[in-house]
Tab-separated table of C-alpha atoms in Angstrom:
chain	number	residue	atom	x	y	z
A	208	MET	CA	-206.242	6.621	-176.318
A	209	ALA	CA	-204.618	5.489	-179.575
A	210	GLY	CA	-201.075	4.194	-179.299
A	211	PHE	CA	-200.127	5.367	-182.773
A	212	GLU	CA	-200.168	8.398	-185.047
A	213	VAL	CA	-199.982	9.107	-188.759
A	214	ARG	CA	-197.205	11.522	-189.656
A	215	THR	CA	-194.567	12.166	-192.300
A	216	SER	CA	-192.106	9.301	-192.514
A	217	ASN	CA	-189.409	10.605	-194.867
A	218	SER	CA	-189.091	12.076	-198.332
A	219	LYS	CA	-189.090	8.630	-199.934
A	220	LYS	CA	-192.102	7.158	-198.137
A	221	GLY	CA	-194.357	10.127	-197.439
A	222	LYS	CA	-196.698	9.413	-194.543
A	223	GLY	CA	-196.345	6.492	-192.163
A	224	LEU	CA	-197.896	4.974	-189.038
A	225	PHE	CA	-195.802	5.462	-185.888
A	226	ALA	CA	-196.120	3.997	-182.407
A	227	THR	CA	-196.666	6.380	-179.494
A	228	LYS	CA	-196.443	3.579	-176.933
A	229	LYS	CA	-194.705	0.227	-176.515
A	230	TYR	CA	-196.182	-2.839	-178.222
A	231	ASP	CA	-195.019	-6.323	-177.301
A	232	LYS	CA	-195.086	-9.165	-179.810
A	233	GLY	CA	-198.681	-10.327	-180.198
A	234	ASP	CA	-200.268	-7.038	-179.084
A	235	ILE	CA	-203.146	-5.710	-181.175
A	236	ILE	CA	-202.264	-2.262	-182.511
A	237	LEU	CA	-205.569	-1.391	-184.156
A	238	GLU	CA	-208.750	-2.697	-185.685
A	239	GLU	CA	-210.809	-0.827	-188.258
A	240	ASP	CA	-213.550	-1.211	-190.813
A	241	PRO	CA	-212.948	0.125	-194.337
A	242	LEU	CA	-214.567	3.223	-195.749
A	243	VAL	CA	-215.852	0.875	-198.454
A	244	SER	CA	-215.060	-2.661	-199.544
A	245	CYS	CA	-216.001	-4.787	-202.519
A	246	GLN	CA	-215.766	-8.398	-203.637
A	247	PHE	CA	-213.619	-9.046	-206.694
A	248	ALA	CA	-215.566	-9.284	-209.946
A	249	TRP	CA	-214.323	-12.759	-210.857
A	250	ASN	CA	-214.969	-14.134	-207.378
A	251	ALA	CA	-218.535	-12.883	-207.582
A	252	ALA	CA	-218.856	-14.406	-211.061
A	253	TYR	CA	-217.759	-17.776	-209.650
A	254	ARG	CA	-220.654	-17.455	-207.170
A	255	TYR	CA	-218.618	-16.972	-204.029
A	256	LEU	CA	-221.477	-16.178	-201.684
A	257	ALA	CA	-220.614	-13.276	-199.435
A	258	CYS	CA	-222.306	-10.362	-197.711
A	259	ASP	CA	-222.289	-7.488	-200.178
A	260	TYR	CA	-221.343	-5.058	-197.412
A	261	CYS	CA	-218.864	-6.779	-195.052
A	262	MET	CA	-217.839	-9.770	-197.241
A	263	ARG	CA	-218.686	-12.317	-194.529
A	264	PRO	CA	-219.122	-15.728	-196.242
A	265	LEU	CA	-222.706	-16.862	-196.682
A	266	GLU	CA	-221.943	-20.584	-196.880
A	267	THR	CA	-220.688	-23.175	-194.399
A	268	PRO	CA	-217.124	-24.587	-194.591
A	269	GLU	CA	-218.568	-27.871	-195.873
A	270	GLN	CA	-220.607	-26.112	-198.578
A	271	ASN	CA	-217.527	-24.047	-199.429
A	272	VAL	CA	-215.152	-26.986	-199.888
A	273	ARG	CA	-217.746	-29.092	-201.726
A	274	ARG	CA	-218.288	-26.341	-204.275
A	275	LEU	CA	-214.611	-25.439	-204.673
A	276	SER	CA	-213.570	-29.087	-205.120
A	277	CYS	CA	-216.690	-30.169	-207.060
A	278	LYS	CA	-216.973	-33.112	-204.647
A	279	PRO	CA	-220.499	-33.000	-203.183
A	280	ASP	CA	-219.898	-36.010	-200.929
A	281	ILE	CA	-217.100	-34.486	-198.806
A	282	VAL	CA	-217.905	-34.530	-195.095
A	283	LEU	CA	-215.799	-32.397	-192.771
A	284	PRO	CA	-214.887	-33.965	-189.423
A	285	HIS	CA	-215.521	-31.827	-186.339
A	286	ALA	CA	-217.850	-29.665	-188.448
A	287	ASN	CA	-219.537	-28.464	-185.257
A	288	CYS	CA	-216.353	-26.777	-184.021
A	289	PHE	CA	-216.952	-23.910	-186.411
A	290	ASP	CA	-220.339	-22.583	-187.383
A	291	ILE	CA	-221.376	-19.756	-189.666
A	292	ASN	CA	-224.696	-18.259	-188.692
A	293	LEU	CA	-226.781	-18.192	-191.862
A	294	GLU	CA	-230.125	-17.647	-190.142
A	295	ASN	CA	-230.173	-13.862	-190.427
A	296	ILE	CA	-229.427	-13.434	-194.139
A	297	ALA	CA	-231.171	-10.363	-195.521
A	298	THR	CA	-231.806	-9.320	-199.110
A	299	CYS	CA	-232.281	-5.982	-200.809
A	300	ASP	CA	-235.984	-5.525	-201.551
A	301	GLN	CA	-235.225	-4.151	-205.026
A	302	CYS	CA	-232.292	-6.167	-206.397
A	303	SER	CA	-232.074	-9.207	-204.045
A	304	THR	CA	-228.449	-8.494	-203.150
A	305	LEU	CA	-227.483	-10.657	-200.155
A	306	TYR	CA	-226.320	-9.453	-196.740
A	307	CYS	CA	-225.399	-11.353	-193.597
A	308	GLY	CA	-228.045	-9.412	-191.670
A	309	GLU	CA	-230.252	-6.354	-191.511
A	310	GLU	CA	-227.463	-4.215	-190.029
A	311	CYS	CA	-225.172	-4.726	-193.019
A	312	LYS	CA	-228.103	-4.205	-195.383
A	313	GLN	CA	-228.812	-0.820	-193.814
A	314	ARG	CA	-225.144	0.204	-193.721
A	315	ALA	CA	-224.759	-0.635	-197.408
A	316	LEU	CA	-227.867	1.378	-198.200
A	317	ASP	CA	-226.559	4.354	-196.225
A	318	THR	CA	-223.022	4.162	-197.642
A	319	TYR	CA	-223.359	3.342	-201.359
A	320	HIS	CA	-226.180	0.977	-202.297
A	321	ARG	CA	-228.909	3.610	-202.613
A	322	SER	CA	-226.983	4.960	-205.637
A	323	LEU	CA	-226.040	1.577	-207.081
A	324	CYS	CA	-229.089	-0.661	-206.630
A	325	TYR	CA	-230.051	-2.139	-210.014
A	326	ASP	CA	-231.897	-4.966	-211.731
A	327	THR	CA	-229.301	-7.748	-211.885
A	328	THR	CA	-231.274	-9.555	-214.617
A	329	ASP	CA	-230.877	-6.597	-216.985
A	330	ALA	CA	-227.930	-7.567	-219.186
A	331	GLN	CA	-227.770	-4.036	-220.606
A	332	HIS	CA	-227.611	-2.215	-217.289
A	333	PRO	CA	-224.538	0.093	-217.097
A	334	ILE	CA	-223.161	-1.782	-214.033
A	335	VAL	CA	-223.406	-5.145	-215.828
A	336	ILE	CA	-221.655	-3.695	-218.882
A	337	LEU	CA	-218.943	-2.094	-216.704
A	338	LEU	CA	-218.305	-5.324	-214.795
A	339	GLU	CA	-218.102	-7.453	-217.937
A	340	THR	CA	-215.737	-4.954	-219.556
A	341	TRP	CA	-213.553	-4.874	-216.429
A	342	LYS	CA	-213.365	-8.675	-216.249
A	343	GLN	CA	-212.070	-8.816	-219.810
A	344	MET	CA	-209.365	-6.270	-218.939
A	345	HIS	CA	-208.363	-7.672	-215.551
A	346	TYR	CA	-208.132	-11.444	-215.346
A	347	PRO	CA	-207.392	-13.358	-212.120
A	348	PRO	CA	-205.534	-13.149	-209.880
A	349	GLU	CA	-207.332	-9.869	-209.245
A	350	THR	CA	-205.716	-7.133	-207.188
A	351	THR	CA	-208.633	-4.705	-207.130
A	352	SER	CA	-212.044	-4.102	-208.697
A	353	VAL	CA	-213.493	-1.244	-210.668
A	354	MET	CA	-216.549	-1.561	-208.393
A	355	LEU	CA	-214.428	-0.449	-205.427
A	356	LEU	CA	-213.834	2.753	-207.386
A	357	VAL	CA	-217.563	3.045	-208.131
A	358	ARG	CA	-218.429	2.550	-204.461
A	359	ILE	CA	-215.968	5.282	-203.509
A	360	LEU	CA	-217.844	7.659	-205.810
A	361	ALA	CA	-221.180	6.556	-204.330
A	362	PHE	CA	-219.720	6.999	-200.819
A	363	ILE	CA	-218.963	10.639	-201.685
A	364	GLU	CA	-222.323	11.298	-203.350
A	365	GLN	CA	-224.341	9.744	-200.515
A	366	SER	CA	-222.384	11.404	-197.711
A	367	ASN	CA	-224.103	13.990	-195.519
A	368	ASP	CA	-221.056	16.157	-196.247
A	369	PRO	CA	-219.839	15.286	-199.776
A	370	THR	CA	-217.054	17.891	-199.677
A	371	ALA	CA	-215.581	16.351	-196.522
A	372	ALA	CA	-215.991	12.835	-197.957
A	373	ALA	CA	-214.163	13.873	-201.142
A	374	SER	CA	-211.367	15.336	-198.998
A	375	VAL	CA	-210.985	12.005	-197.194
A	376	ILE	CA	-210.552	10.221	-200.527
A	377	LYS	CA	-208.097	12.854	-201.777
A	378	GLN	CA	-205.860	12.097	-198.786
A	379	PHE	CA	-205.063	8.790	-200.490
A	380	CYS	CA	-204.108	10.579	-203.729
A	381	HIS	CA	-200.547	11.799	-203.248
A	382	ARG	CA	-198.704	10.786	-206.414
A	383	THR	CA	-197.838	12.824	-209.466
A	384	VAL	CA	-199.823	12.575	-212.711
A	385	ASN	CA	-197.017	10.551	-214.337
A	386	GLU	CA	-196.810	8.160	-211.383
A	387	ASP	CA	-200.572	7.619	-211.513
A	388	ALA	CA	-200.409	6.871	-215.229
A	389	GLU	CA	-197.554	4.407	-214.709
A	390	LEU	CA	-199.505	2.584	-211.997
A	391	VAL	CA	-202.609	2.340	-214.185
A	392	HIS	CA	-200.450	1.130	-217.069
A	393	LYS	CA	-199.272	-1.679	-214.787
A	394	LEU	CA	-202.851	-2.440	-213.751
A	395	LEU	CA	-204.449	-2.492	-217.203
A	396	GLY	CA	-201.615	-3.374	-219.589
A	397	GLU	CA	-200.387	-1.959	-222.879
A	398	GLN	CA	-203.787	-0.658	-224.014
A	399	PHE	CA	-204.298	1.204	-220.746
A	400	THR	CA	-205.020	4.634	-222.287
A	401	ASP	CA	-207.932	3.369	-224.393
A	402	GLN	CA	-209.102	1.069	-221.600
A	403	LEU	CA	-208.968	3.874	-219.049
A	404	ASN	CA	-211.115	6.105	-221.255
A	405	THR	CA	-213.583	3.252	-221.789
A	406	LEU	CA	-213.845	2.563	-218.048
A	407	ARG	CA	-214.249	6.285	-217.311
A	408	ASP	CA	-217.122	6.636	-219.773
A	409	MET	CA	-218.803	3.495	-218.444
A	410	THR	CA	-218.348	4.607	-214.826
A	411	ALA	CA	-219.958	7.960	-215.632
A	412	ASN	CA	-222.926	6.008	-217.024
A	413	VAL	CA	-223.210	4.175	-213.699
A	414	ILE	CA	-222.892	7.128	-211.338
A	415	ASN	CA	-222.694	10.860	-211.865
A	416	GLY	CA	-223.261	13.909	-209.723
A	417	GLU	CA	-222.016	17.377	-208.924
A	418	HIS	CA	-219.805	16.228	-206.034
A	419	ILE	CA	-217.763	13.705	-208.042
A	420	GLN	CA	-217.153	15.558	-211.309
A	421	GLU	CA	-213.466	16.112	-210.507
A	422	PHE	CA	-213.000	12.328	-210.247
A	423	LEU	CA	-214.597	11.746	-213.650
A	424	THR	CA	-212.134	13.939	-215.575
A	425	PRO	CA	-209.348	12.029	-217.381
A	426	GLU	CA	-206.779	13.077	-214.759
A	427	GLY	CA	-209.101	12.563	-211.784
A	428	PHE	CA	-210.212	9.113	-212.939
A	429	CYS	CA	-206.613	8.028	-213.546
A	430	SER	CA	-205.754	9.152	-210.002
A	431	LEU	CA	-208.718	7.224	-208.590
A	432	MET	CA	-207.797	4.084	-210.523
A	433	ALA	CA	-204.233	4.334	-209.213
A	434	LEU	CA	-205.649	4.797	-205.713
A	435	VAL	CA	-207.664	1.552	-205.745
A	436	GLY	CA	-204.739	-0.236	-207.375
A	437	THR	CA	-202.260	0.677	-204.651
A	438	ASN	CA	-204.303	1.494	-201.529
A	439	GLY	CA	-206.893	-1.224	-201.946
A	440	GLN	CA	-206.147	-3.706	-199.143
A	441	GLY	CA	-206.789	-7.331	-200.078
A	442	ILE	CA	-209.427	-9.080	-197.960
A	443	GLY	CA	-209.662	-12.860	-197.573
A	444	THR	CA	-212.555	-14.530	-195.756
A	445	SER	CA	-212.522	-18.274	-196.451
A	446	PRO	CA	-214.947	-20.535	-194.514
A	447	LEU	CA	-212.600	-23.450	-195.186
A	448	ALA	CA	-209.609	-21.577	-193.737
A	449	MET	CA	-211.633	-20.575	-190.667
A	450	TRP	CA	-212.648	-24.218	-190.118
A	451	VAL	CA	-209.003	-25.310	-190.441
A	452	ASN	CA	-208.005	-22.730	-187.820
A	453	SER	CA	-210.751	-23.951	-185.494
A	454	VAL	CA	-209.909	-27.664	-185.712
A	455	SER	CA	-206.234	-26.868	-185.129
A	456	GLU	CA	-207.227	-25.665	-181.642
A	457	LEU	CA	-208.960	-28.951	-180.719
A	458	THR	CA	-207.369	-31.401	-178.323
A	459	MET	CA	-206.704	-34.819	-179.907
A	460	SER	CA	-204.157	-37.625	-179.951
A	461	ASP	CA	-201.051	-37.455	-182.109
A	462	ASP	CA	-202.486	-40.126	-184.391
A	463	GLU	CA	-205.762	-38.225	-184.800
A	464	ARG	CA	-203.847	-35.031	-185.476
A	465	GLN	CA	-201.751	-36.719	-188.138
A	466	GLN	CA	-204.844	-38.158	-189.858
A	467	LEU	CA	-206.556	-34.763	-189.741
A	468	ASP	CA	-203.526	-33.016	-191.217
A	469	LEU	CA	-203.432	-35.524	-194.069
A	470	PHE	CA	-207.154	-34.985	-194.667
A	471	ILE	CA	-206.712	-31.196	-194.761
A	472	ASP	CA	-203.774	-31.490	-197.173
A	473	LYS	CA	-205.957	-33.616	-199.449
A	474	LEU	CA	-208.788	-31.057	-199.252
A	475	TYR	CA	-206.500	-28.284	-200.421
A	476	GLN	CA	-205.224	-30.502	-203.244
A	477	TYR	CA	-208.799	-31.132	-204.404
A	478	VAL	CA	-209.585	-27.426	-204.273
A	479	GLU	CA	-206.414	-26.436	-206.112
A	480	GLN	CA	-207.010	-28.998	-208.855
A	481	GLU	CA	-210.558	-27.795	-209.442
A	482	SER	CA	-210.582	-24.102	-208.547
A	483	GLY	CA	-206.923	-23.096	-208.539
A	484	ILE	CA	-206.478	-19.626	-207.125
A	485	PHE	CA	-210.209	-19.269	-206.391
A	486	LEU	CA	-210.094	-20.116	-202.714
A	487	ASN	CA	-211.084	-17.168	-200.556
A	488	THR	CA	-214.099	-14.925	-200.800
A	489	GLU	CA	-211.626	-12.234	-201.714
A	490	GLY	CA	-212.023	-8.569	-202.428
A	491	SER	CA	-210.444	-5.295	-201.435
A	492	GLY	CA	-211.220	-2.385	-199.149
A	493	LEU	CA	-210.054	1.157	-198.572
A	494	TYR	CA	-208.796	1.637	-194.999
A	495	ARG	CA	-207.992	5.037	-193.569
A	496	LEU	CA	-205.327	3.958	-191.011
A	497	GLN	CA	-204.134	0.689	-192.556
A	498	SER	CA	-203.257	2.518	-195.772
A	499	ALA	CA	-200.697	4.586	-193.825
A	500	CYS	CA	-198.612	1.465	-193.082
A	501	ASN	CA	-195.495	1.422	-195.217
A	502	HIS	CA	-193.699	-1.678	-196.444
A	503	SER	CA	-190.625	-3.215	-194.870
A	504	CYS	CA	-188.833	-6.427	-195.804
A	505	ALA	CA	-188.427	-6.923	-192.040
A	506	PRO	CA	-191.921	-5.924	-190.881
A	507	ASN	CA	-192.816	-5.506	-187.222
A	508	ALA	CA	-196.583	-5.937	-187.750
A	509	GLU	CA	-199.013	-7.951	-189.855
A	510	SER	CA	-202.623	-7.626	-190.929
A	511	SER	CA	-205.330	-10.275	-190.645
A	512	PHE	CA	-209.116	-10.688	-190.763
A	513	PRO	CA	-209.923	-12.613	-187.574
A	514	TYR	CA	-213.671	-11.993	-187.689
A	515	GLY	CA	-214.257	-13.505	-191.109
A	516	ASN	CA	-215.402	-10.201	-192.570
A	517	HIS	CA	-213.826	-6.963	-193.810
A	518	ARG	CA	-212.756	-5.735	-190.349
A	519	ILE	CA	-208.950	-5.645	-190.354
A	520	GLN	CA	-206.661	-6.236	-187.390
A	521	LEU	CA	-203.080	-5.004	-187.189
A	522	LYS	CA	-200.940	-6.997	-184.747
A	523	ALA	CA	-197.330	-6.588	-183.625
A	524	ILE	CA	-195.056	-9.482	-184.644
A	525	ASP	CA	-191.998	-7.948	-182.974
A	526	LEU	CA	-191.263	-5.503	-180.175
A	527	ILE	CA	-192.286	-1.970	-181.188
A	528	MET	CA	-191.105	0.983	-179.119
A	529	PRO	CA	-192.529	4.523	-178.959
A	530	GLY	CA	-191.355	6.451	-182.028
A	531	ASP	CA	-190.835	3.316	-184.146
A	532	GLU	CA	-192.540	3.199	-187.506
A	533	ILE	CA	-195.135	0.409	-187.720
A	534	SER	CA	-194.487	-1.498	-190.935
A	535	ILE	CA	-196.023	-4.428	-192.768
A	536	SER	CA	-194.900	-6.475	-195.754
A	537	TYR	CA	-196.508	-5.900	-199.128
A	538	LEU	CA	-194.906	-9.167	-200.257
A	539	ASP	CA	-196.109	-12.669	-199.405
A	540	GLU	CA	-194.039	-14.884	-197.115
A	541	CYS	CA	-192.373	-16.724	-199.997
A	542	SER	CA	-191.267	-13.528	-201.770
A	543	LEU	CA	-190.105	-12.058	-198.468
A	544	GLN	CA	-187.582	-14.881	-198.044
A	545	ARG	CA	-185.937	-14.285	-201.390
A	546	SER	CA	-182.916	-12.148	-202.170
A	547	ARG	CA	-182.798	-8.373	-201.982
A	548	HIS	CA	-182.659	-8.253	-205.777
A	549	SER	CA	-185.861	-10.296	-206.164
A	550	ARG	CA	-187.709	-8.337	-203.498
A	551	GLN	CA	-186.691	-5.008	-205.013
A	552	LYS	CA	-187.713	-6.190	-208.470
A	553	GLU	CA	-191.193	-7.301	-207.350
A	554	LEU	CA	-191.797	-4.106	-205.371
A	555	ALA	CA	-190.666	-1.943	-208.293
A	556	GLN	CA	-192.912	-3.806	-210.743
A	557	ASN	CA	-196.034	-3.994	-208.587
A	558	TYR	CA	-195.775	-0.914	-206.352
A	559	LEU	CA	-193.366	1.349	-208.259
A	560	PHE	CA	-190.957	2.116	-205.435
A	561	VAL	CA	-187.469	1.147	-204.332
A	562	CYS	CA	-187.360	-0.256	-200.815
A	563	TRP	CA	-184.994	1.492	-198.393
A	564	CYS	CA	-185.820	-0.563	-195.307
A	565	GLU	CA	-183.030	-1.545	-192.912
A	566	ARG	CA	-182.904	-5.088	-194.262
A	567	CYS	CA	-182.454	-3.911	-197.856
A	568	LEU	CA	-179.801	-1.399	-196.833
A	569	ALA	CA	-177.939	-4.068	-194.851
A	570	GLN	CA	-178.009	-6.384	-197.872
A	571	GLY	CA	-176.849	-3.698	-200.277
A	572	SER	CA	-173.648	-5.567	-201.089
A	573	GLN	CA	-175.497	-8.701	-202.228
A	574	PRO	CA	-175.132	-9.622	-205.912
A	575	ASP	CA	-178.125	-8.939	-208.136
A	576	CYS	CA	-179.090	-12.627	-208.233
A	577	THR	CA	-178.543	-15.173	-205.517
A	578	SER	CA	-180.242	-18.325	-206.780
A	579	GLU	CA	-180.768	-20.293	-209.987
A	580	GLU	CA	-184.536	-19.852	-209.549
A	581	GLU	CA	-184.233	-16.074	-209.514
A	582	MET	CA	-181.813	-16.129	-212.447
A	583	SER	CA	-184.337	-18.070	-214.494
A	584	ASP	CA	-187.073	-15.602	-213.562
A	585	ASP	CA	-184.949	-12.732	-214.832
A	586	GLU	CA	-184.127	-14.556	-218.055
A	587	ILE	CA	-187.817	-15.223	-218.703
A	588	ASP	CA	-188.660	-11.572	-218.100
A	589	ASP	CA	-185.880	-10.434	-220.422
A	590	GLU	CA	-187.244	-12.640	-223.205
A	591	ASP	CA	-190.795	-11.261	-222.912
């Protein structure tokens, strides 16, 4: 029996995820697969090999770090402590899309791929044109992909019950028309109206059908774009990171540990110098339960991807009692440590809400800026 429920949080937050039993620190609250997931367009363009369905990496940690650092002679110590099984890779018979196995190939076919299979060598195919247009509108670091939106439409069209599938997607759409437009403006920039119309026309060229017409209207498409921009959960599945986690569990002397740590630091420096932000096989997914988790600047849970694919795990990082809301942080660890003013500013800019969590309320008397670094950030923004 589930130890949580989705219900109305308050007038400011809407729905939230609430505990119906006690969770101790470290307890797993839930695990779930997304309705659909998708690799980011730029990551795919940089040839990050991943299963098209579950985003499991299709390269070893050594292959991963050699490519990201452009150093083909790197040899990872203790390489046998972590192994990615690449023996069962399957390909689509029509378009040669890669999957980690036959099961993922079939699931993709059943969920969306039957509608979206295409000749990848055809430079004029509507999907190729849509992806290239999207990449020119949405440079890295990516936060979502237009193909996640396309897969949502294919998920509806291919469903045994398209009306029910459309209703599931509509549950994520709970903002006003103006709020949707503001979110898409943030996502696409100043030319968002023209860009949105362009993307809508191109998407309709990729997939169309009687069950998705409402999502291809100007208002419906704007709502769907806002949905993937805010409810799309980032997914990171790095072979290098998984190897680092594995070697950290090995028993070794203090001297060996120190040498290994220095080696790992150097690896990340090489990767950053060559590939910058391109580290993980990243994408985004649409999760039914995870999307109900609201933000808190003092979260009691965190999400991770322990299986190296798109399956998400929500784990308690503090004691959670029955009736407590289960919250996560939408901010990274660095941003979370900054002042209330900086946190509020980032949340307002990227998620269009004012945080009313207990930590923010308790820090309500703080001045608007609390560090020279944050002051300089504000001054830069004011000049733009």
